[in-house]
PDB file of C-alpha atoms in Angstrom:
ATOM      1  CA  ASP A 266      11.835 -15.242  -6.471  1.00  0.00           C
ATOM      2  CA  ALA A 267       9.836 -13.082  -5.076  1.00  0.00           C
ATOM      3  CA  ASP A 268       8.308 -13.094  -1.733  1.00  0.00           C
ATOM      4  CA  VAL A 269       4.697 -12.452  -2.556  1.00  0.00           C
ATOM      5  CA  THR A 270       3.460 -13.448  -6.841  1.00  0.00           C
ATOM      6  CA  GLN A 271       0.334 -11.723  -7.655  1.00  0.00           C
ATOM      7  CA  THR A 272      -0.966 -14.039 -10.959  1.00  0.00           C
ATOM      8  CA  PRO A 273      -2.201 -13.181 -13.910  1.00  0.00           C
ATOM      9  CA  ARG A 274       0.064 -10.766 -13.970  1.00  0.00           C
ATOM     10  CA  ASN A 275      -2.411  -8.776 -16.470  1.00  0.00           C
ATOM     11  CA  ARG A 276      -6.723  -9.739 -17.413  1.00  0.00           C
ATOM     12  CA  ILE A 277      -8.454  -8.408 -19.870  1.00  0.00           C
ATOM     13  CA  THR A 278     -12.076  -9.366 -20.003  1.00  0.00           C
ATOM     14  CA  LYS A 279     -16.040  -9.280 -19.843  1.00  0.00           C
ATOM     15  CA  THR A 280     -18.832  -7.501 -18.235  1.00  0.00           C
ATOM     16  CA  GLY A 281     -20.207 -10.301 -15.930  1.00  0.00           C
ATOM     17  CA  LYS A 282     -17.636 -12.659 -16.013  1.00  0.00           C
ATOM     18  CA  ARG A 283     -16.756 -14.359 -12.313  1.00  0.00           C
ATOM     19  CA  ILE A 284     -12.337 -13.617 -11.935  1.00  0.00           C
ATOM     20  CA  MET A 285      -9.849 -14.748  -9.581  1.00  0.00           C
ATOM     21  CA  LEU A 286      -7.011 -12.977  -9.073  1.00  0.00           C
ATOM     22  CA  GLU A 287      -4.361 -15.561  -7.391  1.00  0.00           C
ATOM     23  CA  CYS A 288      -1.701 -14.459  -4.493  1.00  0.00           C
ATOM     24  CA  SER A 289       1.086 -16.346  -3.145  1.00  0.00           C
ATOM     25  CA  GLN A 290       3.886 -15.823   0.093  1.00  0.00           C
ATOM     26  CA  THR A 291       7.634 -17.390   1.338  1.00  0.00           C
ATOM     27  CA  LYS A 292       7.617 -15.524   3.074  1.00  0.00           C
ATOM     28  CA  GLY A 293       5.409 -17.560   6.211  1.00  0.00           C
ATOM     29  CA  HIS A 294       3.643 -14.120   7.222  1.00  0.00           C
ATOM     30  CA  ASP A 295      -0.050 -14.932   8.687  1.00  0.00           C
ATOM     31  CA  ARG A 296      -1.910 -12.078   7.966  1.00  0.00           C
ATOM     32  CA  MET A 297      -3.414 -11.328   4.423  1.00  0.00           C
ATOM     33  CA  TYR A 298      -4.044  -8.068   2.159  1.00  0.00           C
ATOM     34  CA  TRP A 299      -5.728  -7.392  -0.717  1.00  0.00           C
ATOM     35  CA  TYR A 300      -5.804  -3.814  -2.371  1.00  0.00           C
ATOM     36  CA  ARG A 301      -6.736  -2.134  -5.411  1.00  0.00           C
ATOM     37  CA  GLN A 302      -5.127   1.036  -6.612  1.00  0.00           C
ATOM     38  CA  ASP A 303      -6.808   3.947  -8.819  1.00  0.00           C
ATOM     39  CA  PRO A 304      -5.468   7.173 -10.166  1.00  0.00           C
ATOM     40  CA  GLY A 305      -5.228   9.499  -7.317  1.00  0.00           C
ATOM     41  CA  LEU A 306      -7.523   7.574  -5.330  1.00  0.00           C
ATOM     42  CA  GLY A 307      -4.466   5.944  -3.348  1.00  0.00           C
ATOM     43  CA  LEU A 308      -4.803   1.683  -2.524  1.00  0.00           C
ATOM     44  CA  ARG A 309      -7.517   1.195  -0.690  1.00  0.00           C
ATOM     45  CA  LEU A 310      -8.852  -1.867   1.385  1.00  0.00           C
ATOM     46  CA  ILE A 311     -11.120  -4.413   0.216  1.00  0.00           C
ATOM     47  CA  TYR A 312     -10.450  -7.312   2.554  1.00  0.00           C
ATOM     48  CA  TYR A 313      -7.432  -9.042   4.871  1.00  0.00           C
ATOM     49  CA  SER A 314      -6.863 -12.080   6.572  1.00  0.00           C
ATOM     50  CA  PHE A 315      -5.360 -12.636  10.334  1.00  0.00           C
ATOM     51  CA  ASP A 316      -4.848 -16.379   9.960  1.00  0.00           C
ATOM     52  CA  VAL A 317      -6.394 -18.482   7.609  1.00  0.00           C
ATOM     53  CA  LYS A 318     -10.046 -19.521   9.235  1.00  0.00           C
ATOM     54  CA  ASP A 319     -10.201 -15.142   9.893  1.00  0.00           C
ATOM     55  CA  ILE A 320     -11.334 -13.396   7.427  1.00  0.00           C
ATOM     56  CA  ASN A 321     -12.240 -10.098   7.455  1.00  0.00           C
ATOM     57  CA  LYS A 322     -13.599  -7.390   4.543  1.00  0.00           C
ATOM     58  CA  GLY A 323     -12.246  -4.148   4.299  1.00  0.00           C
ATOM     59  CA  GLU A 324     -12.969  -0.588   3.013  1.00  0.00           C
ATOM     60  CA  ILE A 325     -14.619  -1.621  -0.548  1.00  0.00           C
ATOM     61  CA  SER A 326     -15.638  -4.767  -0.006  1.00  0.00           C
ATOM     62  CA  ASP A 327     -19.029  -5.014  -2.009  1.00  0.00           C
ATOM     63  CA  GLY A 328     -18.257  -7.393  -5.500  1.00  0.00           C
ATOM     64  CA  TYR A 329     -15.105  -9.324  -3.787  1.00  0.00           C
ATOM     65  CA  SER A 330     -15.381 -12.283  -2.642  1.00  0.00           C
ATOM     66  CA  VAL A 331     -11.780 -13.753  -1.432  1.00  0.00           C
ATOM     67  CA  SER A 332     -10.393 -17.590  -0.155  1.00  0.00           C
ATOM     68  CA  ARG A 333      -7.748 -18.406   2.183  1.00  0.00           C
ATOM     69  CA  GLN A 334      -7.009 -21.926   0.736  1.00  0.00           C
ATOM     70  CA  ALA A 335      -3.431 -22.167   3.043  1.00  0.00           C
ATOM     71  CA  GLN A 336      -0.854 -19.258   5.110  1.00  0.00           C
ATOM     72  CA  ALA A 337       0.704 -19.512   2.376  1.00  0.00           C
ATOM     73  CA  LYS A 338      -1.945 -19.100  -0.568  1.00  0.00           C
ATOM     74  CA  PHE A 339      -5.038 -16.240  -0.588  1.00  0.00           C
ATOM     75  CA  SER A 340      -7.614 -15.910  -3.113  1.00  0.00           C
ATOM     76  CA  LEU A 341      -9.862 -12.850  -4.360  1.00  0.00           C
ATOM     77  CA  SER A 342     -12.544 -12.966  -6.320  1.00  0.00           C
ATOM     78  CA  LEU A 343     -15.255 -11.172  -8.771  1.00  0.00           C
ATOM     79  CA  GLU A 344     -18.033 -13.004  -9.184  1.00  0.00           C
ATOM     80  CA  SER A 345     -20.054 -10.703 -12.533  1.00  0.00           C
ATOM     81  CA  ALA A 346     -17.670  -8.089 -13.203  1.00  0.00           C
ATOM     82  CA  ILE A 347     -18.103  -4.339 -14.098  1.00  0.00           C
ATOM     83  CA  PRO A 348     -16.002  -1.698 -15.259  1.00  0.00           C
ATOM     84  CA  ASN A 349     -16.219   0.180 -12.281  1.00  0.00           C
ATOM     85  CA  GLN A 350     -14.003  -2.582 -11.143  1.00  0.00           C
ATOM     86  CA  THR A 351     -11.452  -1.622 -13.149  1.00  0.00           C
ATOM     87  CA  ALA A 352      -8.131  -1.071 -11.695  1.00  0.00           C
ATOM     88  CA  LEU A 353      -4.753  -2.331 -10.880  1.00  0.00           C
ATOM     89  CA  TYR A 354      -5.548  -5.028  -7.822  1.00  0.00           C
ATOM     90  CA  PHE A 355      -2.451  -6.073  -4.727  1.00  0.00           C
ATOM     91  CA  CYS A 356      -2.119  -8.417  -2.798  1.00  0.00           C
ATOM     92  CA  ALA A 357       0.282  -7.807   0.627  1.00  0.00           C
ATOM     93  CA  THR A 358       2.015  -9.602   3.204  1.00  0.00           C
ATOM     94  CA  SER A 359       2.769  -8.942   6.730  1.00  0.00           C
ATOM     95  CA  ASP A 360       3.957 -10.696  10.386  1.00  0.00           C
ATOM     96  CA  VAL A 361       2.535 -11.664  13.502  1.00  0.00           C
ATOM     97  CA  GLY A 362       2.503  -8.223  15.265  1.00  0.00           C
ATOM     98  CA  SER A 363       1.247  -5.157  16.910  1.00  0.00           C
ATOM     99  CA  SER A 364      -0.224  -1.725  13.924  1.00  0.00           C
ATOM    100  CA  ASN A 365       3.664  -1.061  13.538  1.00  0.00           C
ATOM    101  CA  GLN A 366       4.779  -4.388  10.777  1.00  0.00           C
ATOM    102  CA  PRO A 367       5.312  -3.632   7.637  1.00  0.00           C
ATOM    103  CA  GLN A 368       3.612  -5.171   4.644  1.00  0.00           C
ATOM    104  CA  HIS A 369       5.456  -6.428   1.494  1.00  0.00           C
ATOM    105  CA  PHE A 370       3.672  -6.173  -1.146  1.00  0.00           C
ATOM    106  CA  GLY A 371       3.349  -8.972  -4.425  1.00  0.00           C
ATOM    107  CA  ASP A 372       4.230  -6.078  -8.122  1.00  0.00           C
ATOM    108  CA  GLY A 373       0.275  -6.119  -8.930  1.00  0.00           C
ATOM    109  CA  THR A 374      -2.264  -7.651 -11.512  1.00  0.00           C
ATOM    110  CA  ARG A 375      -3.557  -5.311 -13.656  1.00  0.00           C
ATOM    111  CA  LEU A 376      -7.359  -5.608 -14.667  1.00  0.00           C
ATOM    112  CA  SER A 377      -9.045  -4.117 -17.651  1.00  0.00           C
ATOM    113  CA  ILE A 378     -13.217  -4.985 -17.622  1.00  0.00           C
ATOM    114  CA  LEU A 379     -14.642  -4.484 -20.879  1.00  0.00           C
TER     115      LEU A 379
ATOM    116  CA  ALA B 121     -10.425   6.792  12.498  1.00  0.00           C
ATOM    117  CA  GLN B 122      -7.784   7.331  11.283  1.00  0.00           C
ATOM    118  CA  SER B 123      -6.257   9.471   7.781  1.00  0.00           C
ATOM    119  CA  VAL B 124      -3.572  10.163   5.158  1.00  0.00           C
ATOM    120  CA  THR B 125      -3.434  13.662   3.449  1.00  0.00           C
ATOM    121  CA  GLN B 126      -0.747  14.109   0.497  1.00  0.00           C
ATOM    122  CA  LEU B 127      -0.765  18.046  -0.284  1.00  0.00           C
ATOM    123  CA  GLY B 128       0.788  17.921  -4.092  1.00  0.00           C
ATOM    124  CA  SER B 129      -0.180  15.365  -5.945  1.00  0.00           C
ATOM    125  CA  HIS B 130       2.578  15.739  -8.472  1.00  0.00           C
ATOM    126  CA  VAL B 131       6.213  17.291  -7.911  1.00  0.00           C
ATOM    127  CA  SER B 132       9.199  17.842 -10.046  1.00  0.00           C
ATOM    128  CA  VAL B 133      12.284  19.089  -8.230  1.00  0.00           C
ATOM    129  CA  SER B 134      15.511  18.964 -10.527  1.00  0.00           C
ATOM    130  CA  GLU B 135      18.233  16.894 -10.185  1.00  0.00           C
ATOM    131  CA  GLY B 136      20.344  18.109  -6.914  1.00  0.00           C
ATOM    132  CA  ALA B 137      17.372  19.761  -5.600  1.00  0.00           C
ATOM    133  CA  LEU B 138      16.000  19.032  -2.119  1.00  0.00           C
ATOM    134  CA  VAL B 139      13.529  17.069  -2.503  1.00  0.00           C
ATOM    135  CA  LEU B 140      10.419  17.262   0.011  1.00  0.00           C
ATOM    136  CA  LEU B 141       6.783  15.401   0.020  1.00  0.00           C
ATOM    137  CA  ARG B 142       4.119  16.439   2.218  1.00  0.00           C
ATOM    138  CA  CYS B 143       2.153  14.465   4.212  1.00  0.00           C
ATOM    139  CA  ASN B 144      -0.342  14.801   7.338  1.00  0.00           C
ATOM    140  CA  TYR B 145      -2.390  12.186   9.146  1.00  0.00           C
ATOM    141  CA  SER B 146      -5.373  11.945  11.542  1.00  0.00           C
ATOM    142  CA  SER B 147      -5.425   9.814  14.168  1.00  0.00           C
ATOM    143  CA  SER B 148      -7.488   8.929  18.107  1.00  0.00           C
ATOM    144  CA  VAL B 149      -4.692   6.990  19.735  1.00  0.00           C
ATOM    145  CA  PRO B 150      -0.377   7.205  18.742  1.00  0.00           C
ATOM    146  CA  PRO B 151      -0.021   6.311  15.278  1.00  0.00           C
ATOM    147  CA  TYR B 152       2.202   4.034  13.342  1.00  0.00           C
ATOM    148  CA  LEU B 153       3.482   5.845   9.822  1.00  0.00           C
ATOM    149  CA  PHE B 154       5.125   4.234   6.837  1.00  0.00           C
ATOM    150  CA  TRP B 155       6.132   5.746   3.860  1.00  0.00           C
ATOM    151  CA  TYR B 156       6.313   3.655   0.553  1.00  0.00           C
ATOM    152  CA  VAL B 157       7.818   4.159  -2.457  1.00  0.00           C
ATOM    153  CA  GLN B 158       6.564   3.154  -5.755  1.00  0.00           C
ATOM    154  CA  TYR B 159       7.987   2.415  -8.906  1.00  0.00           C
ATOM    155  CA  PRO B 160       6.664   1.389 -12.684  1.00  0.00           C
ATOM    156  CA  ASN B 161       4.881  -2.230 -13.335  1.00  0.00           C
ATOM    157  CA  GLN B 162       6.073  -3.055  -9.217  1.00  0.00           C
ATOM    158  CA  GLY B 163       4.221  -3.418  -5.721  1.00  0.00           C
ATOM    159  CA  LEU B 164       5.216  -1.073  -3.408  1.00  0.00           C
ATOM    160  CA  GLN B 165       8.705  -1.028  -1.271  1.00  0.00           C
ATOM    161  CA  LEU B 166       8.560   0.212   1.722  1.00  0.00           C
ATOM    162  CA  LEU B 167      10.713   3.853   2.962  1.00  0.00           C
ATOM    163  CA  LEU B 168      10.737   3.961   6.467  1.00  0.00           C
ATOM    164  CA  LYS B 169       8.743   3.471   9.015  1.00  0.00           C
ATOM    165  CA  TYR B 170       7.448   5.740  12.103  1.00  0.00           C
ATOM    166  CA  THR B 171       6.887   3.762  15.607  1.00  0.00           C
ATOM    167  CA  SER B 172       6.850   6.418  18.641  1.00  0.00           C
ATOM    168  CA  ALA B 173      10.979   5.720  18.671  1.00  0.00           C
ATOM    169  CA  ALA B 174      13.040   9.310  17.475  1.00  0.00           C
ATOM    170  CA  THR B 175      11.166  11.508  15.602  1.00  0.00           C
ATOM    171  CA  LEU B 176      13.761  11.915  13.072  1.00  0.00           C
ATOM    172  CA  VAL B 177      13.094   8.377  10.780  1.00  0.00           C
ATOM    173  CA  LYS B 178      16.475   7.570   8.657  1.00  0.00           C
ATOM    174  CA  GLY B 179      15.253   5.177   6.070  1.00  0.00           C
ATOM    175  CA  ILE B 180      16.300   3.245   1.957  1.00  0.00           C
ATOM    176  CA  ASN B 181      18.009   5.967  -0.422  1.00  0.00           C
ATOM    177  CA  GLY B 182      19.423   8.387   1.566  1.00  0.00           C
ATOM    178  CA  PHE B 183      15.258   9.573   2.676  1.00  0.00           C
ATOM    179  CA  GLU B 184      14.360  10.882   6.280  1.00  0.00           C
ATOM    180  CA  ALA B 185      11.218  11.891   6.940  1.00  0.00           C
ATOM    181  CA  GLU B 186      10.492  13.518  10.374  1.00  0.00           C
ATOM    182  CA  PHE B 187       6.986  13.291  12.674  1.00  0.00           C
ATOM    183  CA  LYS B 188       5.942  15.883  15.063  1.00  0.00           C
ATOM    184  CA  LYS B 189       3.151  15.869  17.345  1.00  0.00           C
ATOM    185  CA  SER B 190       2.171  19.253  17.365  1.00  0.00           C
ATOM    186  CA  GLU B 191       1.631  19.325  13.865  1.00  0.00           C
ATOM    187  CA  THR B 192       0.367  15.806  12.511  1.00  0.00           C
ATOM    188  CA  SER B 193       2.410  15.988   9.602  1.00  0.00           C
ATOM    189  CA  PHE B 194       5.516  12.793   8.908  1.00  0.00           C
ATOM    190  CA  HIS B 195       7.485  15.024   5.382  1.00  0.00           C
ATOM    191  CA  LEU B 196       8.935  12.927   3.221  1.00  0.00           C
ATOM    192  CA  THR B 197      12.391  14.551   2.221  1.00  0.00           C
ATOM    193  CA  LYS B 198      15.386  14.177   1.002  1.00  0.00           C
ATOM    194  CA  PRO B 199      18.729  16.280   0.326  1.00  0.00           C
ATOM    195  CA  SER B 200      19.516  15.891  -2.800  1.00  0.00           C
ATOM    196  CA  ALA B 201      16.773  13.883  -6.305  1.00  0.00           C
ATOM    197  CA  HIS B 202      18.408  11.652  -8.550  1.00  0.00           C
ATOM    198  CA  MET B 203      16.932  10.822 -11.721  1.00  0.00           C
ATOM    199  CA  SER B 204      16.299   7.434 -10.066  1.00  0.00           C
ATOM    200  CA  ASP B 205      14.105   8.379  -7.630  1.00  0.00           C
ATOM    201  CA  ALA B 206      11.508   9.637  -9.809  1.00  0.00           C
ATOM    202  CA  ALA B 207       8.219   7.076  -8.513  1.00  0.00           C
ATOM    203  CA  GLU B 208       5.464   7.377  -6.611  1.00  0.00           C
ATOM    204  CA  TYR B 209       5.524   7.756  -2.767  1.00  0.00           C
ATOM    205  CA  PHE B 210       2.393   6.542  -0.619  1.00  0.00           C
ATOM    206  CA  CYS B 211       2.142   7.973   3.561  1.00  0.00           C
ATOM    207  CA  ALA B 212       0.275   6.065   5.506  1.00  0.00           C
ATOM    208  CA  VAL B 213      -0.689   5.759   8.808  1.00  0.00           C
ATOM    209  CA  SER B 214      -1.780   2.380  11.138  1.00  0.00           C
ATOM    210  CA  ALA B 215      -3.320   2.775  14.985  1.00  0.00           C
ATOM    211  CA  ALA B 216      -0.796   1.873  17.574  1.00  0.00           C
ATOM    212  CA  SER B 217      -3.649   0.880  19.115  1.00  0.00           C
ATOM    213  CA  GLY B 218      -7.113  -0.892  19.231  1.00  0.00           C
ATOM    214  CA  SER B 219      -9.307  -2.803  16.376  1.00  0.00           C
ATOM    215  CA  ALA B 220      -8.078  -0.574  12.960  1.00  0.00           C
ATOM    216  CA  ARG B 221      -5.148  -3.461  12.247  1.00  0.00           C
ATOM    217  CA  GLN B 222      -5.094  -1.744   8.918  1.00  0.00           C
ATOM    218  CA  LEU B 223      -2.964   1.199   7.483  1.00  0.00           C
ATOM    219  CA  THR B 224      -4.660   3.618   5.296  1.00  0.00           C
ATOM    220  CA  PHE B 225      -2.906   5.082   2.665  1.00  0.00           C
ATOM    221  CA  GLY B 226      -3.003   8.547   1.187  1.00  0.00           C
ATOM    222  CA  SER B 227      -3.346   9.473  -2.217  1.00  0.00           C
ATOM    223  CA  GLY B 228      -0.598   9.701  -3.502  1.00  0.00           C
ATOM    224  CA  THR B 229       2.876  12.211  -5.139  1.00  0.00           C
ATOM    225  CA  GLN B 230       4.312  11.291  -8.493  1.00  0.00           C
ATOM    226  CA  LEU B 231       7.756  12.804  -8.021  1.00  0.00           C
ATOM    227  CA  THR B 232       9.627  14.016 -10.894  1.00  0.00           C
ATOM    228  CA  VAL B 233      12.877  14.595 -11.620  1.00  0.00           C
ATOM    229  CA  LEU B 234      14.094  17.416 -13.890  1.00  0.00           C
ATOM    230  CA  PRO B 235      17.926  16.464 -15.641  1.00  0.00           C
TER     231      PRO B 235
END
């Protein structure tokens, strides 16, 4: 089984709909992250959480919200989806420590908003 | 502030040829540097990381990278390309101290290996 699991893997929805992307991990890491990937732009950080009570905005948090339900679960919500939120979304985790800890990624959720 | 520039969004090499993927960074503090690889329909996998120990870092699948502070570079190389190396490669930087405890990614380089 994958260490970082994202659901769903693919989703097509309409403008204005509320969407939730879910991430669960079995690595026992405290830190979790949500990124979006767009062609030619690399990965950009949306939100991150260093423990259950800690939520931080990333570079592009507008239009998104998150919930850290437990150490192992971190969900991303789009309250009212718009077409420019069409992208590939990744969840990642990392261990506690300095900035040299690598991040471990899920396989992504491909989201299309019509 | 920290940033990463990957020169060349697409690189093509012949099978058996040298692979060179370029990465330059900027950081106001000593950086930690990473290379990740992304195969189709998969997430990113760590290839290697630089954490201020040896400047030449060896990673998985025969890849290595050299940290050059004077050039603010961390280029990825592999002596002989294999068809299975075809993927997208991302360079990333993380601050070694302070509150910037996050990764900043470059825009990626798509590597094509020609038979």
